CSV table of C-alpha atoms and ligand atoms in Angstrom, one decimal:
chain,number,residue,atom,x,y,z
A,108,MET,CA,8.0,6.4,14.1
A,109,LEU,CA,5.1,3.8,13.1
A,110,ILE,CA,7.4,1.6,10.8
A,111,GLU,CA,11.2,1.4,10.3
A,112,LEU,CA,13.2,-0.8,8.1
A,113,LYS,CA,16.9,-0.9,9.2
A,114,ASP,CA,19.5,-2.0,6.9
A,115,ILE,CA,17.8,-4.9,5.2
A,116,ASN,CA,19.5,-7.2,2.7
A,117,ALA,CA,17.1,-9.1,0.7
A,118,PHE,CA,17.7,-12.0,-1.9
A,119,TYR,CA,15.8,-13.9,-4.0
A,120,GLY,CA,18.5,-16.8,-4.7
A,121,GLY,CA,21.4,-15.2,-5.7
A,122,ILE,CA,19.6,-11.6,-6.6
A,123,HIS,CA,20.3,-9.0,-4.1
A,124,ALA,CA,17.1,-7.1,-4.3
A,125,LEU,CA,17.3,-4.9,-1.4
A,126,LYS,CA,20.9,-3.7,-0.3
A,127,GLY,CA,21.2,-2.0,3.1
A,128,LEU,CA,18.0,-0.3,3.0
A,129,ASN,CA,16.7,2.0,5.5
A,130,ILE,CA,13.2,3.4,5.3
A,131,HIS,CA,10.7,4.6,8.0
A,132,VAL,CA,7.6,5.9,8.1
A,133,ASP,CA,5.9,8.2,10.9
A,134,LYS,CA,2.2,8.1,12.5
A,135,GLY,CA,0.1,10.0,10.0
A,136,GLU,CA,2.3,10.3,7.0
A,137,ILE,CA,1.8,9.3,3.4
A,138,VAL,CA,5.1,8.2,2.2
A,139,THR,CA,6.1,7.2,-1.3
A,140,LEU,CA,8.7,4.6,-2.6
A,141,ILE,CA,9.1,5.5,-6.3
A,142,GLY,CA,11.5,3.7,-8.7
A,143,SER,CA,11.4,1.9,-12.2
A,144,ASN,CA,10.7,-1.4,-13.0
A,145,GLY,CA,12.8,-3.9,-10.6
A,146,ALA,CA,14.2,-1.4,-8.2
A,147,GLY,CA,12.9,-3.3,-5.3
A,148,LYS,CA,9.3,-1.4,-4.1
A,149,SER,CA,7.8,-4.3,-4.3
A,150,THR,CA,10.0,-6.5,-2.3
A,151,THR,CA,10.1,-3.9,0.3
A,152,LEU,CA,6.5,-4.1,0.8
A,153,LYS,CA,6.8,-7.8,0.7
A,154,THR,CA,9.6,-7.3,3.5
A,155,ILE,CA,7.3,-5.6,5.8
A,156,SER,CA,4.2,-7.8,5.4
A,157,GLY,CA,6.6,-11.1,5.8
A,158,GLN,CA,6.1,-12.6,2.6
A,159,VAL,CA,10.2,-12.2,2.0
A,160,VAL,CA,12.3,-12.5,5.1
A,161,PRO,CA,15.6,-10.7,4.7
A,162,LYS,CA,18.9,-12.4,5.2
A,163,THR,CA,19.9,-9.4,7.5
A,164,GLY,CA,18.2,-6.2,9.1
A,165,GLU,CA,15.4,-5.7,11.2
A,166,VAL,CA,11.6,-4.5,10.4
A,167,ILE,CA,10.2,-2.5,13.7
A,168,PHE,CA,6.7,-2.1,13.7
A,169,GLU,CA,4.9,-0.3,16.3
A,170,GLY,CA,8.2,-0.8,18.4
A,171,ASN,CA,7.6,-4.8,18.0
A,172,ASP,CA,10.5,-6.5,15.8
A,173,ILE,CA,8.3,-8.5,13.0
A,174,THR,CA,11.1,-9.3,10.7
A,175,LYS,CA,10.3,-12.6,11.0
A,176,GLN,CA,6.6,-12.6,11.5
A,177,PRO,CA,4.9,-14.8,9.3
A,178,PRO,CA,1.9,-12.6,6.6
A,179,HIS,CA,-1.0,-14.1,8.2
A,180,VAL,CA,0.4,-12.8,11.8
A,181,THR,CA,1.2,-9.3,10.2
A,182,ALA,CA,-1.9,-9.2,8.6
A,183,VAL,CA,-4.1,-9.0,12.0
A,184,SER,CA,-1.5,-7.1,13.7
A,185,GLY,CA,-2.2,-3.9,12.0
A,186,ILE,CA,-0.7,-4.2,8.5
A,187,ALA,CA,-2.9,-4.4,5.6
A,188,HIS,CA,-1.1,-4.7,2.1
A,189,VAL,CA,-2.8,-4.2,-1.3
A,190,PRO,CA,-0.7,-5.8,-3.4
A,191,GLU,CA,0.0,-5.3,-7.1
A,192,GLY,CA,-2.8,-6.5,-9.6
A,193,ARG,CA,-5.5,-6.5,-6.8
A,194,ARG,CA,-5.8,-10.0,-6.5
A,195,ILE,CA,-9.5,-9.7,-5.1
A,196,PHE,CA,-11.7,-12.9,-5.0
A,197,PRO,CA,-13.2,-13.3,-8.3
A,198,ARG,CA,-15.9,-15.7,-7.6
A,199,LEU,CA,-16.9,-14.2,-4.6
A,200,THR,CA,-19.3,-11.5,-4.2
A,201,VAL,CA,-18.2,-7.8,-3.1
A,202,ARG,CA,-19.8,-8.3,0.4
A,203,GLU,CA,-17.9,-11.6,0.8
A,204,ASN,CA,-14.8,-10.1,-0.3
A,205,LEU,CA,-14.9,-7.4,1.9
A,206,GLU,CA,-16.0,-10.2,4.7
A,207,MET,CA,-12.8,-11.8,4.0
A,208,GLY,CA,-10.7,-8.7,4.6
A,209,ALA,CA,-12.1,-9.0,8.2
A,210,PHE,CA,-12.0,-12.8,8.9
A,211,SER,CA,-10.0,-12.3,12.1
A,212,VAL,CA,-13.1,-10.1,13.8
A,213,LYS,CA,-15.5,-12.1,15.6
A,214,ASP,CA,-17.7,-8.9,16.6
A,215,LYS,CA,-20.5,-8.3,13.8
A,216,LYS,CA,-20.7,-4.8,15.2
A,217,VAL,CA,-17.2,-3.6,14.3
A,218,ILE,CA,-17.6,-5.8,10.9
A,219,GLY,CA,-20.7,-3.7,10.0
A,220,GLU,CA,-19.3,-0.3,11.2
A,221,ARG,CA,-16.2,-1.0,9.1
A,222,MET,CA,-18.2,-1.8,6.4
A,223,GLU,CA,-20.2,1.6,6.5
A,224,ARG,CA,-16.8,3.4,6.3
A,225,VAL,CA,-15.8,1.6,3.2
A,226,PHE,CA,-19.2,2.6,1.8
A,227,HIS,CA,-18.5,6.2,2.7
A,228,TYR,CA,-15.1,6.3,0.9
A,229,PHE,CA,-16.3,4.0,-2.1
A,230,PRO,CA,-19.8,4.7,-2.7
A,231,ARG,CA,-19.4,2.4,-5.9
A,232,VAL,CA,-18.6,-0.6,-3.9
A,233,LYS,CA,-21.7,-0.1,-1.9
A,234,GLU,CA,-23.7,-0.1,-5.5
A,235,ARG,CA,-22.5,-3.1,-6.4
A,236,ILE,CA,-22.3,-5.2,-3.3
A,237,ASN,CA,-24.1,-8.2,-4.4
A,238,GLN,CA,-22.0,-8.3,-7.5
A,239,LEU,CA,-19.3,-10.7,-8.1
A,240,GLY,CA,-15.9,-9.5,-7.7
A,241,GLY,CA,-14.3,-10.7,-11.0
A,242,THR,CA,-16.9,-8.9,-12.9
A,243,MET,CA,-16.2,-5.5,-11.4
A,244,SER,CA,-13.9,-3.1,-13.5
A,245,GLY,CA,-10.3,-2.5,-13.1
A,246,GLY,CA,-10.8,0.9,-11.0
A,247,GLU,CA,-14.0,-0.8,-9.3
A,248,GLN,CA,-11.7,-4.0,-8.2
A,249,GLN,CA,-9.0,-1.4,-6.8
A,250,MET,CA,-11.5,0.0,-4.6
A,251,LEU,CA,-12.5,-3.2,-3.4
A,252,ALA,CA,-9.1,-4.2,-2.7
A,253,ILE,CA,-8.3,-1.3,-0.9
A,254,GLY,CA,-11.9,-1.4,0.9
A,255,ARG,CA,-11.2,-5.0,1.9
A,256,ALA,CA,-8.0,-4.0,3.5
A,257,LEU,CA,-9.3,-1.2,5.4
A,258,MET,CA,-11.5,-4.3,6.8
A,259,SER,CA,-8.8,-5.3,8.7
A,260,GLY,CA,-8.5,-2.0,10.7
A,261,PRO,CA,-5.1,-1.1,10.0
A,262,HIS,CA,-2.9,1.2,11.3
A,263,LEU,CA,-0.5,0.9,8.3
A,264,LEU,CA,-1.8,0.7,4.9
A,265,MET,CA,0.3,-0.3,2.0
A,266,LEU,CA,-0.4,-0.2,-1.6
A,267,ASP,CA,1.3,-1.6,-4.3
A,268,GLU,CA,0.9,0.3,-7.9
A,269,PRO,CA,-2.7,1.2,-7.1
A,270,SER,CA,-2.8,3.1,-10.4
A,271,MET,CA,-1.6,0.4,-12.3
A,272,GLY,CA,-3.8,0.0,-15.7
A,273,LEU,CA,-6.5,2.2,-14.8
A,274,ALA,CA,-7.8,5.4,-16.8
A,275,PRO,CA,-6.4,8.7,-16.2
A,276,ILE,CA,-10.0,9.8,-14.2
A,277,VAL,CA,-9.8,6.6,-12.3
A,278,VAL,CA,-6.2,7.3,-11.3
A,279,GLU,CA,-7.3,10.8,-10.1
A,280,GLN,CA,-10.3,9.2,-8.0
A,281,ILE,CA,-8.4,6.8,-6.3
A,282,PHE,CA,-5.5,9.1,-5.4
A,283,GLU,CA,-8.2,11.8,-4.1
A,284,ILE,CA,-9.4,8.8,-1.7
A,285,ILE,CA,-6.0,7.7,-0.6
A,286,HIS,CA,-5.2,11.6,0.0
A,287,GLU,CA,-8.7,11.5,2.1
A,288,LEU,CA,-7.9,8.5,4.0
A,289,ASN,CA,-4.6,10.1,5.1
A,290,LYS,CA,-6.5,13.3,6.1
A,291,GLU,CA,-8.7,11.5,8.5
A,292,GLY,CA,-5.3,9.4,10.0
A,293,MET,CA,-4.5,6.6,8.0
A,294,THR,CA,-0.9,6.3,7.8
A,295,ILE,CA,-0.1,5.0,4.3
A,296,LEU,CA,3.0,3.3,2.4
A,297,LEU,CA,2.5,3.9,-1.7
A,298,VAL,CA,4.4,2.1,-4.2
A,299,GLU,CA,4.2,3.9,-7.5
A,300,GLN,CA,5.7,4.1,-11.1
A,301,ASN,CA,3.2,7.2,-11.3
A,302,ALA,CA,5.7,9.2,-9.3
A,303,TYR,CA,4.0,12.5,-10.1
A,304,GLN,CA,0.7,11.8,-8.6
A,305,ALA,CA,2.4,10.1,-5.8
A,306,LEU,CA,4.8,12.7,-4.7
A,307,GLN,CA,2.0,15.6,-5.0
A,308,ILE,CA,0.0,13.7,-1.9
A,309,ALA,CA,3.0,12.0,-0.1
A,310,HIS,CA,4.7,14.1,2.6
A,311,ARG,CA,7.9,12.2,2.0
A,312,GLY,CA,9.3,10.0,-0.4
A,313,TYR,CA,12.0,8.0,-1.1
A,314,VAL,CA,13.5,7.2,-4.4
A,315,ILE,CA,14.9,3.6,-4.7
A,316,GLN,CA,17.2,2.0,-7.7
A,317,THR,CA,18.2,-1.2,-7.9
A,318,GLY,CA,17.7,-2.2,-4.2
A,319,GLU,CA,19.2,1.3,-2.8
A,320,ILE,CA,17.5,4.3,-1.6
A,321,LYS,CA,19.2,7.3,-3.9
A,322,MET,CA,17.0,9.9,-2.2
A,323,VAL,CA,14.7,11.1,0.4
A,324,GLY,CA,13.0,14.2,0.9
A,325,GLU,CA,9.5,16.1,1.2
A,326,GLY,CA,7.5,15.1,-1.8
A,327,ARG,CA,7.1,18.7,-3.2
A,328,VAL,CA,10.7,19.1,-2.5
A,329,LEU,CA,11.6,15.8,-4.9
A,330,MET,CA,9.0,16.8,-7.4
A,331,ASN,CA,11.2,19.6,-8.0
A,332,ASP,CA,14.2,17.9,-8.0
A,333,ASP,CA,16.1,17.9,-11.8
A,334,ILE,CA,17.3,14.2,-11.4
A,335,VAL,CA,13.9,13.2,-10.3
A,336,LYS,CA,12.4,15.0,-12.9
A,337,GLU,CA,14.4,13.6,-15.6
A,338,ALA,CA,14.5,10.0,-14.4
A,339,TYR,CA,10.8,10.0,-12.9
A,340,LEU,CA,8.5,12.6,-14.3
A,341,ALA,CA,9.4,13.0,-17.9
B,122,ATP,P1,8.3,-3.3,-10.6
B,122,ATP,O1,7.9,-1.9,-10.4
B,122,ATP,O2,8.4,-3.7,-11.8
B,122,ATP,O3,7.3,-4.6,-9.7
B,122,ATP,P2,9.8,-3.5,-7.8
B,122,ATP,O4,10.5,-2.1,-7.9
B,122,ATP,O5,8.3,-3.6,-7.4
B,122,ATP,O6,9.4,-3.5,-9.7
B,122,ATP,P3,10.6,-5.9,-7.2
B,122,ATP,O7,9.4,-6.8,-7.8
B,122,ATP,O8,10.9,-5.7,-5.6
B,122,ATP,O9,10.7,-4.4,-7.9
B,122,ATP,O10,11.9,-6.5,-7.8
B,122,ATP,C1,13.2,-6.2,-7.4
B,122,ATP,C2,14.3,-7.4,-8.1
B,122,ATP,O11,13.9,-8.6,-7.2
B,122,ATP,C3,14.4,-7.5,-9.5
B,122,ATP,O12,15.4,-7.7,-10.1
B,122,ATP,C4,13.4,-8.7,-9.5
B,122,ATP,O13,13.6,-9.2,-10.7
B,122,ATP,C5,13.8,-9.6,-8.6
B,122,ATP,N1,12.6,-10.6,-8.1
B,122,ATP,C6,11.4,-10.2,-7.5
B,122,ATP,N2,10.6,-10.9,-7.3
B,122,ATP,C7,11.3,-12.0,-7.4
B,122,ATP,C8,11.4,-13.6,-7.4
B,122,ATP,N3,10.0,-13.9,-7.1
B,122,ATP,N4,12.4,-14.6,-7.7
B,122,ATP,C9,13.4,-14.0,-8.4
B,122,ATP,N5,13.6,-12.3,-8.7
B,122,ATP,C10,12.6,-11.6,-7.9
């Protein structure tokens, strides 16, 4: 098990956002968390990255309790979080955005190697290397955001709604790259409203509803489940 969330209860003031949530991701898996608006998907990722500290429960990553670890520590300890809406640095160039992803790395050779790896997955990012981040298209910004996350050398890559607001053909490309990254060894936790595509590439999926896990199973099995079909694949 690479990461495990045990019996997590998280609140925003009086709002009980996660209610006794249990999930885990094994090394090498793509796991997807699907659910409607407000179900608690982003809160789950924020609980892992340290932006939300749960009232009760534990987050265990590579055998260590990281429940109360602040986000800047989590970010350099092997977990990369690509948030909803991408949030690249619009006034920095593509190269500077990528370098920011590796801010904790001192070895220039390692930074160069990681950048080459990003270019391998995203040739478009290489083509735009000197362009300002904010002038890239939505799909290019998503590629840059994932590339920036890879620059930290993560063991777990968390993606929050990578398909949001993108044209179908771009969504297809992004999902292909997520799949390829995983085939080459990256463990991925993927939050999606686009349940069909997420379940197609996921080893396992969790269905979350009002802060509770309602179903768990292999991606292909969930895809053929009548309740999932009706609620999320219609
Ligand atoms: P979406 O797909 O719409 O982003 P989600 O499944 O990611 O939904 P969360 O963003 O995790 O859902 O929200 C879970 C619940 O917590 C919702 O009821 C939401 O309104 C509430 N919530 C989220 N962030 C905050 C916040 N900063 N302050 C107060 N309530 C919040």
